Structure formats: structure tokens, C-alpha cells
DNA sequence: GGGCTTCACATTTTT
DNA sequence: TGTGAAGCCC
């Protein structure tokens, strides 16, 4: 039952890869080539701990890599080292990451070391992509065919809704999305329908939780499909029930490397254990190395995904799981200044239950710039002040690309976006809706999925009446019932129905056409290049026409997206390869040519670094978030603190933290209290800033603010606010420590003149068409359309700045480059 | 089937 | 307050 015959090592000798290096990076490639010739070179750049992490190749290793300590470097060098010293072939190394981005980066960096040998690293990828690869080989063992589809969250929810309704339950009381999350949670823990706790099972659908879960799994098999969780759970099941297969993988993987180990959930942990812990009998046979060569790299202080199933415990108990493990700490930081590190280290020390690390740097910091803490009256002023600060930096030549604003929750982004649009400051939002989640892309994908896997009823159902073909709810139900009755796919059932007289003539006619189309496309699959096939499908189905005839403002964008989809298909060898890519790699490159400030959540900032970082919204209730406190208790608070730590450690040079006194929550203005995390910052490394000259006029330079018991008029007002706040439902802190944080009363408007701006982005998507300071082409009374605010009428024109009365958003001032004639 | 109104809800997100 | 989904009416 071995499935390995097809991909034995590609190179006889790890170092024997052709010397041709990728073009365009000549210098690095030269270094790489040199490194290949003399294996010691690549080690000499490492510090002693890093070097130890690279060279300790035998037995289990846990590398505790603090933020900015060269984690990726260690991982990639370690792989290079294993290859260069002939310890394993590329195909004998299993290297797992969480995100595609991380996998891509690793591939690229290993490529610099070993040239093209990277092609021979078939087992470097995300947990899920490797899971798919394994599952495709043994699909039949769990009742799937190897061409199974991978469903995304949206498909899953639609499927669950069907099942919930089919059980006669009210889908408003038992919300499919909620159930999808429950199932996801169960799968993260490695639970199949039989394993879930009785309480969980009872808590959903009038006690039918377990039955629904079971029915869901059956439907997936019938659809020849998997959800994301199955990509790990099915392999786990296979490993457990087929020891010969597991033994094959044991023989195959000589080295296992895991990135971001603190983020692994229970299922991933089980999967890793199965692969890593070979029973004695295997270890003893042949010349397999004794012990387990597993190397996990992570940072318990950066574990911020507990809420989605990550178990910090996995990293905390590594030494118990893998006896004799070497634990190596990387604490020398190459990213941030001593002040930033001091602040971060001190903050995170408030957490219990850590493995403990203390970051340090011995690089000099010529500017000796402390972390600054700023106060603002409300969120609008916060946005204004940060905007000013950024413009000031920009004038000094600071690239916007090197600046990031990291928020706790995405609603905070809004005030920044509005402000930046107003002053014409380039920004890009990282995260948010993604290319492959757009409606038109998902529709197009559904067509392709049906062609690739005619049993994919979910995809079929999605597009059978898109564009409209008079196949409404009634027709779909009929197809459904027929499929059930005959035990076949909906496509097959449709073929039957189209030839019978059970359907009214009109829908029957269009159904016949649909069936004929799919069968023709299916035939073309063998003979036509997949990009061309996709084009044909979108044309012949009438899908592109549908958008061409659509007069909605975004229809042209959607057509562009479809073209982009086809274009991106060129990068893949076959339709199936492409579909798998889309299912697993839901991201797309952003427009990186533009100089723009990055705006994102703290979560999505993990792993990134910026010269300057702004951290707004440090208030009780928002950060730490009230819900984390309510639902997570102490451990919830600690996770929030780790999030703060992640935020602080993103900054290389400048770090600014902000809090406001008033914030609008669900439409209501609330007084707020500075975050407890502010008190946890060490005095020695921070300064309370009154916003410099921009703010002018309130509070004093107040490093002494931390010397507790004194109050200026401003402070008194702060205290007042706090007292009010504590009586509300937000943050309920006690103790006088709060009093120490500076606060200002700068609620007066300020700031008017700003530097000229050349181009603008909204959400990394739109590039404006006009240049600042040229008179606007629009005049009063013009009807215009704005990406964010919709349609409106121009009320006044001031150079290139327009005041527009939007139908829905009300009156706004925007730059004319952001609107088009409606 | 499309557009309008009403209602509930309002942290973080990858695969 | 403001958004998005679902129901309702034509």
C-alpha cells in the first residue's frame, strides 16, 4: 500500500543542484552559490543560539524564538544545513507552516541557499496543503475519490442550512453559521461525530447536534467533498487505522519542522505526533536515526489565536511530549530599539504561565527615542492627530510603506480611512474581503468546479440559475428531490429531468441546455487548455454577458476581476491544480508599488515589521477587549496582553500608543478609561506626549506624570471622566494607578493646511485619477459616485476638494480623484 | 425576481 | 449609529 513510488528524491545528492541561480538577485545568488560550495559560510552569519538551533539536527528541538530574533532565518538555514550536509534529500523533509505566505517565504529563502533544489521540496507547505496531498493519495480509504472538492466556509454554511431545514428545525433559531463554527471547533479538537461531548451535542438543534454533524459528514462524502478540518482529520484517521501507510511516512520523513508552533490546535498536534513519533519497531529497523528529528519553532508570547482553537499548551509541554528535547531560546533581537524592547518585555512579564524569554539588543540607538503615549479627546481627534504625525514624518522623508497603524478591532479603521481620504493620504487596508471571496469569482469557480467534479452539488446549485434561467426555487427543489430519489448528483438528476416531462417546458428547456453545456465542457476538459476552457465556459454560460448587461456601478470591476481570474489560471498546469490552489490559497498579491500607510488589525500584523508603528485605541473595554475579558477571564486577558506585545514588537524605531477619552460604541458616546496595559509599560522607556506642537496648549511635558500624585486641571478632568466611566459597563478598574496616565483636553478643532498629495488608494484597490491642486473637473450640482460613500451631488468645489451630499452617507469632503461621474 | 423595509447585531481570522 | 441579511410586497 505504498504510494511513494511516484516521487522519489529528485536529486542524487543534495548539493548537486545545477549552479544556475534565479536571475534578478545576482548578489544573493552569488552568496548562495558560495554557501553551497563551503557549507560553513552560511553558519558564520548566525549568532551562537541561532547556530545551535540550526546544528542540533538529531532529536527533538524546541526553538523559542522571540519577536524579531531571526526565526525564519533559523528555519531556512536549518533546512539548508540538513541538505548541505547530506542528512536528507529534499523530499525527506516535512516542513509545515500555517499560512501560505509563510510557506512561500520559506520556499523563496531556501531557494537562495540551495538554488533549484527547492523544486525537490515537495513537503514544504501549510498544514492544509500537505493534508490535501496526503489525502489525495489515500482518498478511497475514507470514502472519497481523489478528485474531491474542498469546500470553503460559505459552501459549508449553505450545506448546513439545508441539513438543518431538512431536520425540520428553524434555521433562525439554529443558525447555520453558528453550527459551522461549532463543527469547526470540534474538528480543531480532533472530534468526529462520535467523539463530541454530550453537552455540546445537546446544545444545538434541540439536542440533534450529533445527528446533524453525522449527517453533515455523510453529505460531504456523498458530495465527494471535504471541509478544511477534514484535510487534517481524514489523514489522522488513515494514519490510525492503516499502520502500513503511517510507517511509509515515517520512513519518508527524516526531518520535521514546524513554524509558529504556538498556534497549533489539537488536531494539528495529533497529526504531528502521529508523524513524528514512530514506534520503536520502526526506529530500530534499517538505519533510521534514533529518536525523532522534529524541530518546532514558536513563541508562546505571541500566541494570539486561542479563540480559534490554538493550544498554547502544545508549546508549553513540548518537553514532556518529546523527552530529551533540546530547548533553545533566541532572545537577541535584530528589529527594535532598546526602548521598544524594554516596553514590550516589561509588559509581557505580567503574564503567568510563560516559558520566559527576555529580548535584548546591544545595538546602539542614536536617537534614543522612547515609546510615546498620546491622549486624544475622541476617535476623530485620534485619527486627525495620527494623520498629522504621519504627514510630519512624510515631510521628513519617511516612506509611508514603513508606517503601520495597528488596531484591535476593524471598526476602528473607519475613522482613519475617512480622515486619510479627506487629507489625501495614501493608505492600504490589509485583510478584509479577499479576491477569491468575491461573488463573481465564486460564481466562476463554481462553474469550474462542476466541470472538474460533476458530483459537486453545492457548486452546481450555486450557478444553475446564474445567470437567470427560470430555474427558481421550485425547479431546484425538484432537481434536489430527483437526485435524492435516484441517489445521483444534481447534474445527473438534471439530465434525467430534462428528458422527462415532469418539468414545465420553460425550465425544462433551459435545464436541458445547462446539462448539454456541462457535458460539452466536460469533454473539452481533456483537449482544451484550462484557461481557454474557462473563458469558453464563462462565455457560453452567459455569465460574462450577465455582467456586461448589468448597469450597476461595480459591474465593470467584476468583469475585470473575471479577467484577472483567467489570467491567474495561467500560473497553473491544469484546472484541478488551479482549483486546489484557490481552495487553499485564498490570498492574492497586493499592489506593492504604491507608497501607502498600512492599516490593519493587530492579528494580521503578526510576523510583520515597520519602521514606525501607531497603536491607537488603548482603552479598557476595547483593548483589552471587554468580550475577551468576559468570555476568557484571566487567560482571555493574557491573550490580549500577548496581542499588545505583538503590537509593540512590530516597531523598529518609532512607536506611538494612543488612547482617547470618548469613543462611540454602537452609536453611543461613552467615556473611556486608559487601558491597563498602559500602566504596565515601564516608566524608563516611555514618555507621555502631548502630541508635540500639533496639540499645543494643554497638559505639560509630563514624564513626571508617572510620579503619580499630582494633577493639573487636565488630569482632574481625566479623573472625572474615569470615575464616570467606571460606573458604566465599560472597564471596571479599581486602584489609583490609572491616575498616572496623561490626558489632554484638546477637543478644539485644529489643522487645516496640508502638503500636496499625488496619488491615493482606497483599500489598496483604487488609484485616484487626479492630482492634487489641479482644479476639479466637477462642478456644483454634478452627480457623482464614490467607492465608499456611494452616489451623491456636488455641493461645492474648492480646488480639487469637493463637498458632496451623499444620498446615504450625508455630507462629506473628498478629493475629486475619489469620485467618478455617476 | 427585484427593490424596498425592517430587524438584529456589532472582536480577532486562516485554511 | 450603521450595516447586512431576510422578509415582504408588487
XYZ file of N, CA and C in Angstrom, chain A residues 460 464-465 469-482 490 494 497 503-504 507-508 510-511:
78
model
N -22.944 23.264 -8.231
C -23.993 23.206 -9.248
C -25.180 24.081 -8.849
N -26.677 27.104 -11.139
C -27.643 26.556 -12.098
C -28.591 27.651 -12.590
N -28.832 28.633 -11.748
C -29.715 29.726 -12.152
C -28.990 31.074 -12.195
N -32.167 31.645 -15.408
C -32.597 30.730 -16.467
C -33.976 30.168 -16.162
N -34.744 30.894 -15.403
C -36.064 30.437 -14.964
C -35.988 29.151 -14.148
N -34.862 28.944 -13.538
C -34.744 27.764 -12.669
C -34.735 28.261 -11.217
N -35.910 28.598 -10.740
C -36.033 29.159 -9.397
C -36.072 28.102 -8.316
N -36.529 28.497 -7.159
C -36.563 27.593 -6.017
C -37.278 26.285 -6.316
N -38.425 26.406 -6.992
C -39.222 25.215 -7.269
C -38.426 24.220 -8.105
N -37.800 24.723 -9.171
C -37.034 23.852 -10.054
C -35.878 23.203 -9.294
N -35.194 24.023 -8.478
C -34.045 23.489 -7.752
C -34.480 22.396 -6.779
N -35.606 22.646 -6.126
C -36.104 21.623 -5.210
C -36.400 20.319 -5.965
N -36.968 20.479 -7.145
C -37.296 19.300 -7.942
C -36.022 18.524 -8.313
N -34.999 19.269 -8.694
C -33.731 18.614 -9.040
C -33.174 17.892 -7.812
N -33.260 18.578 -6.707
C -32.812 18.030 -5.437
C -33.492 16.700 -5.146
N -34.830 16.739 -5.187
C -35.608 15.548 -4.844
C -35.290 14.390 -5.777
N -35.182 14.713 -7.056
C -34.864 13.660 -8.020
C -33.499 13.043 -7.719
N -26.813 16.136 -8.604
C -27.835 17.029 -9.138
C -27.677 17.219 -10.633
N -30.504 16.333 -13.205
C -30.972 17.329 -14.163
C -31.059 16.736 -15.559
N -34.233 14.805 -15.625
C -35.410 15.669 -15.638
C -35.597 16.355 -16.993
N -41.254 18.327 -15.703
C -40.997 19.748 -15.522
C -41.769 20.557 -16.565
N -42.048 21.790 -16.177
C -42.720 22.654 -17.151
C -41.763 22.940 -18.313
N -38.601 25.858 -17.870
C -37.405 25.446 -17.115
C -36.760 24.200 -17.709
N -37.585 23.308 -18.248
C -37.013 22.081 -18.798
C -36.071 22.391 -19.948
N -34.341 25.157 -20.459
C -33.063 25.735 -20.052
C -32.222 24.732 -19.272
N -32.903 23.849 -18.582
C -32.147 22.820 -17.867
C -31.426 21.911 -18.865
